[in-house]
Short mmCIF file of C-alpha atoms in Angstrom, two decimals:
data_model
loop_
_atom_site.label_atom_id
_atom_site.label_comp_id
_atom_site.label_asym_id
_atom_site.label_seq_id
_atom_site.Cartn_x
_atom_site.Cartn_y
_atom_site.Cartn_z
CA MET A 14 2.44 25.24 -4.13
CA LEU A 15 3.83 21.83 -5.04
CA THR A 16 1.63 18.84 -4.21
CA LEU A 17 2.28 15.15 -4.79
CA ARG A 18 -0.28 12.39 -5.28
CA ALA A 19 -0.62 8.96 -6.85
CA LEU A 20 -1.92 8.96 -10.42
CA ASP A 21 -4.51 6.65 -11.97
CA PRO A 22 -5.93 6.07 -15.48
CA GLY A 23 -8.06 9.18 -15.05
CA ASP A 24 -4.83 11.21 -15.23
CA ARG A 25 -3.80 9.73 -18.58
CA ALA A 26 -4.30 12.94 -20.57
CA ALA A 27 -2.05 14.90 -18.20
CA VAL A 28 0.65 12.20 -18.34
CA VAL A 29 0.50 12.10 -22.17
CA ALA A 30 0.88 15.90 -22.38
CA PHE A 31 3.78 15.77 -19.93
CA LEU A 32 5.68 13.10 -21.89
CA LEU A 33 5.07 14.70 -25.29
CA ALA A 34 6.43 17.99 -23.95
CA ASP A 35 9.90 16.45 -23.49
CA PRO A 36 10.79 14.42 -26.61
CA ALA A 37 14.50 14.63 -25.72
CA HIS A 38 13.95 12.18 -22.85
CA ALA A 39 12.50 9.44 -25.04
CA ARG A 40 15.15 10.03 -27.68
CA THR A 41 17.89 9.63 -25.09
CA CYS A 42 16.38 6.52 -23.49
CA PHE A 43 14.79 4.78 -26.48
CA ASP A 44 16.10 6.44 -29.68
CA ARG A 45 12.56 7.43 -30.62
CA ASP A 46 9.97 10.13 -30.00
CA PRO A 47 7.46 9.74 -27.16
CA VAL A 48 4.02 8.33 -27.99
CA PRO A 49 0.73 8.41 -26.03
CA ALA A 50 1.03 4.69 -25.29
CA ASP A 51 4.01 5.49 -23.06
CA ALA A 52 1.53 6.92 -20.55
CA ASP A 53 -0.34 3.61 -20.45
CA ASP A 54 2.92 1.78 -19.76
CA LEU A 55 3.74 4.08 -16.85
CA LEU A 56 0.27 3.82 -15.33
CA SER A 57 0.46 0.01 -15.44
CA SER A 58 2.49 -2.27 -13.19
CA ALA A 59 2.50 -5.07 -15.79
CA GLY A 60 6.12 -4.44 -16.75
CA TYR A 61 7.28 -5.46 -13.29
CA GLY A 62 5.70 -8.90 -13.61
CA PRO A 63 3.70 -10.82 -11.02
CA GLY A 64 4.57 -10.65 -7.36
CA ARG A 65 3.90 -8.85 -4.11
CA HIS A 66 5.60 -5.59 -5.13
CA ARG A 67 3.73 -2.31 -4.76
CA HIS A 68 3.77 0.01 -7.75
CA ALA A 69 2.69 3.64 -7.98
CA LEU A 70 3.07 6.46 -10.48
CA VAL A 71 3.28 9.69 -8.48
CA GLY A 72 2.69 13.11 -9.98
CA ALA A 73 4.00 16.46 -8.76
CA PHE A 74 1.54 19.27 -9.42
CA ASP A 75 2.01 23.03 -9.28
CA ASP A 76 -1.29 24.92 -9.38
CA GLY A 77 -2.93 21.89 -10.93
CA VAL A 78 -0.31 21.44 -13.67
CA LEU A 79 1.71 18.20 -13.80
CA VAL A 80 5.39 19.16 -13.54
CA GLY A 81 7.04 15.92 -12.41
CA LEU A 82 6.66 12.14 -12.43
CA LEU A 83 7.95 9.44 -10.11
CA ASP A 84 7.53 5.79 -11.10
CA ARG A 85 8.38 3.67 -8.08
CA VAL A 86 7.86 0.08 -7.02
CA LEU A 87 8.47 -1.26 -3.51
CA GLY A 88 9.76 -4.80 -3.14
CA TRP A 89 11.27 -5.09 -6.63
CA PRO A 90 13.57 -6.57 -7.85
CA THR A 91 14.28 -7.82 -4.31
CA PRO A 92 11.93 -7.69 -1.29
CA GLN A 93 13.93 -4.94 0.47
CA THR A 94 14.50 -2.78 -2.60
CA ALA A 95 12.59 0.29 -3.75
CA TYR A 96 13.14 0.64 -7.52
CA LEU A 97 12.81 4.04 -9.16
CA GLY A 98 11.75 3.38 -12.75
CA LEU A 99 11.50 7.10 -13.51
CA VAL A 100 12.23 10.43 -11.89
CA HIS A 101 11.29 13.02 -14.51
CA VAL A 102 10.81 16.78 -14.25
CA HIS A 103 9.24 19.00 -16.91
CA PRO A 104 12.02 20.82 -18.83
CA ARG A 105 10.69 24.21 -17.77
CA ARG A 106 10.60 23.29 -14.09
CA ARG A 107 14.08 21.88 -13.56
CA ARG A 108 16.36 23.36 -10.91
CA ALA A 109 13.27 24.37 -8.94
CA GLY A 110 13.23 21.60 -6.33
CA VAL A 111 10.69 19.35 -8.04
CA GLY A 112 13.12 16.47 -8.45
CA ALA A 113 14.29 16.81 -4.84
CA ALA A 114 10.67 16.63 -3.65
CA LEU A 115 10.04 13.50 -5.72
CA LEU A 116 13.18 11.80 -4.41
CA ALA A 117 12.30 12.71 -0.82
CA HIS A 118 8.84 11.23 -1.37
CA ALA A 119 10.39 8.03 -2.74
CA GLU A 120 12.71 7.79 0.26
CA GLN A 121 9.83 8.21 2.71
CA GLU A 122 7.73 5.57 0.98
CA ALA A 123 10.73 3.23 0.92
CA ARG A 124 11.21 3.68 4.68
CA ASP A 125 7.51 3.20 5.36
CA GLY A 126 7.53 0.10 3.16
CA GLY A 127 10.43 -1.52 5.00
CA CYS A 128 12.89 -1.18 2.10
CA ARG A 129 16.59 -0.82 2.82
CA GLN A 130 17.94 0.31 -0.54
CA LEU A 131 16.95 2.46 -3.52
CA MET A 132 17.80 1.24 -7.00
CA LEU A 133 17.51 2.78 -10.47
CA SER A 134 18.92 2.38 -13.96
CA VAL A 135 20.47 5.12 -16.07
CA VAL A 136 21.33 5.20 -19.76
CA ALA A 137 25.10 4.82 -19.75
CA ARG A 138 25.71 7.51 -22.37
CA HIS A 139 23.81 10.10 -20.29
CA HIS A 140 26.82 11.20 -18.28
CA GLU A 141 25.06 14.23 -16.79
CA ALA A 142 22.37 12.01 -15.27
CA ARG A 143 24.92 9.52 -13.96
CA ALA A 144 26.86 12.34 -12.32
CA HIS A 145 23.63 13.72 -10.87
CA TRP A 146 22.78 10.44 -9.14
CA ASP A 147 26.39 9.92 -8.08
CA ARG A 148 26.25 13.26 -6.23
CA ARG A 149 23.19 11.96 -4.41
CA GLY A 150 25.00 8.93 -3.09
CA PHE A 151 24.06 6.35 -5.72
CA ARG A 152 26.83 3.96 -6.73
CA LEU A 153 27.16 1.55 -9.64
CA LEU A 154 25.88 -1.96 -9.05
CA THR A 155 26.55 -3.19 -12.56
CA ALA A 156 27.82 -1.80 -15.83
CA ARG A 157 25.91 -4.25 -17.96
CA GLY A 158 22.47 -3.98 -19.47
CA GLU A 159 20.97 -3.42 -22.87
CA ARG A 160 17.74 -2.11 -24.39
CA THR A 161 16.38 -3.25 -27.74
CA ALA A 162 15.41 0.34 -28.57
CA GLY A 163 18.97 1.14 -29.65
CA PRO A 164 20.26 -1.05 -28.40
CA LEU A 165 21.18 1.29 -25.52
CA GLU A 166 23.42 0.24 -22.71
CA SER A 167 22.25 1.09 -19.21
CA VAL A 168 23.83 0.91 -15.78
CA VAL A 169 22.21 0.06 -12.45
CA MET A 170 22.87 2.28 -9.43
CA HIS A 171 21.85 1.86 -5.80
CA ARG A 172 22.03 3.58 -2.44
CA PRO A 173 20.94 2.83 1.14
CA VAL A 174 17.61 4.32 2.15
CA PRO A 175 18.62 7.32 4.27
CA ALA A 176 17.50 7.67 7.85
CA ALA A 177 14.40 9.74 8.53
CA PRO A 178 15.00 13.45 9.21
CA ASP A 179 15.52 14.27 12.87
CA PRO A 180 12.92 16.86 13.98
CA ALA A 181 15.22 17.86 16.83
CA ALA A 182 17.94 18.87 14.39
CA ASP A 183 16.04 21.87 12.96
CA GLY A 184 14.50 19.65 10.33
CA ALA A 185 17.83 18.82 8.74
CA ALA A 186 17.78 15.52 6.86
CA ALA A 187 20.41 12.95 7.60
CA ALA A 188 22.94 12.68 4.82
CA PRO A 189 22.98 9.40 2.93
CA GLY A 190 25.73 7.07 4.02
CA PRO A 191 28.60 6.25 1.68
CA ALA A 192 28.35 3.37 -0.72
CA GLY A 193 28.54 0.10 1.11
CA ASP A 194 26.72 1.27 4.25
CA GLY A 195 23.50 -0.33 3.05
CA PRO A 196 22.34 -3.90 3.44
CA ALA A 197 24.89 -6.53 2.63
CA GLN A 198 23.98 -8.22 -0.62
CA SER A 199 25.74 -11.27 -1.91
CA PRO A 200 27.21 -11.24 -5.43
CA GLU A 201 24.63 -13.84 -6.42
CA ALA A 202 21.75 -11.64 -5.18
CA SER A 203 23.19 -8.61 -6.96
CA ARG A 204 23.52 -10.51 -10.24
CA ALA A 205 19.98 -11.85 -9.91
CA ALA A 206 18.57 -8.38 -9.27
CA CYS A 207 20.41 -6.86 -12.21
CA SER A 208 19.33 -9.75 -14.41
CA ARG A 209 15.68 -9.05 -13.61
CA ILE A 210 16.12 -5.38 -14.47
CA SER A 211 17.92 -6.25 -17.71
CA ARG A 212 15.27 -8.75 -18.78
CA ARG A 213 12.54 -6.22 -18.09
CA SER A 214 14.29 -3.50 -20.08
CA LEU A 215 14.59 -5.81 -23.07
CA GLU A 216 10.84 -6.25 -23.37
CA PRO A 217 9.50 -4.16 -26.29
CA THR A 218 6.48 -3.09 -24.22
CA SER A 219 8.43 -2.49 -21.04
CA THR A 220 7.32 0.26 -18.69
CA SER A 221 10.93 0.71 -17.66
CA ARG A 222 12.02 4.34 -17.76
CA PRO A 223 15.71 4.83 -16.99
CA SER A 224 16.18 7.89 -14.80
CA ALA A 225 17.94 9.70 -17.61
CA VAL A 226 16.63 13.18 -16.91
CA VAL A 227 18.58 15.21 -14.41
CA THR A 228 16.06 16.24 -11.76
CA ARG A 229 16.63 19.20 -9.50
#
């Protein structure tokens, strides 16, 4: 049975083992192999800077084994945005609904936190991941961005927070609205938000994890 809960420093060993089990992810995102210090970055909110945002690293467990990670922060880079720094499923557990459960959890927390849009960044060369998020209603916000680890270009995608499922409709979740149905955001606000993401991704010790792994 899949269970989700927030992780803390006491879960570091499990997070390290999870990251080291999928070196392809770090190579795609950072042009390097994963290292144990990556777990410390994920467990910390320091990479998001000071502010009133609310950060959590959520783990998906199956029979006590960590099979998925969700790095999310509410109220960053804008007060009504929920940013997904990572949605990552263990290679052996993909296409088993783990990613869908993590995304549904992120959506619920975004609704509960008063956020109106979800935002994430994807490594531009990872076309499979971009197509994955596009199928889930995410649309490009910017095509600019760079990481010193390559450098690797990244793109920012966003989507309105979907409405809560209607219990009267046999538990069917409301489909996400098309791009543009979310909160109106001025070009200046969009550029400022993308600038904050880009600056964060350029920091050598950044906790930023582009959602480069296709999660199903």
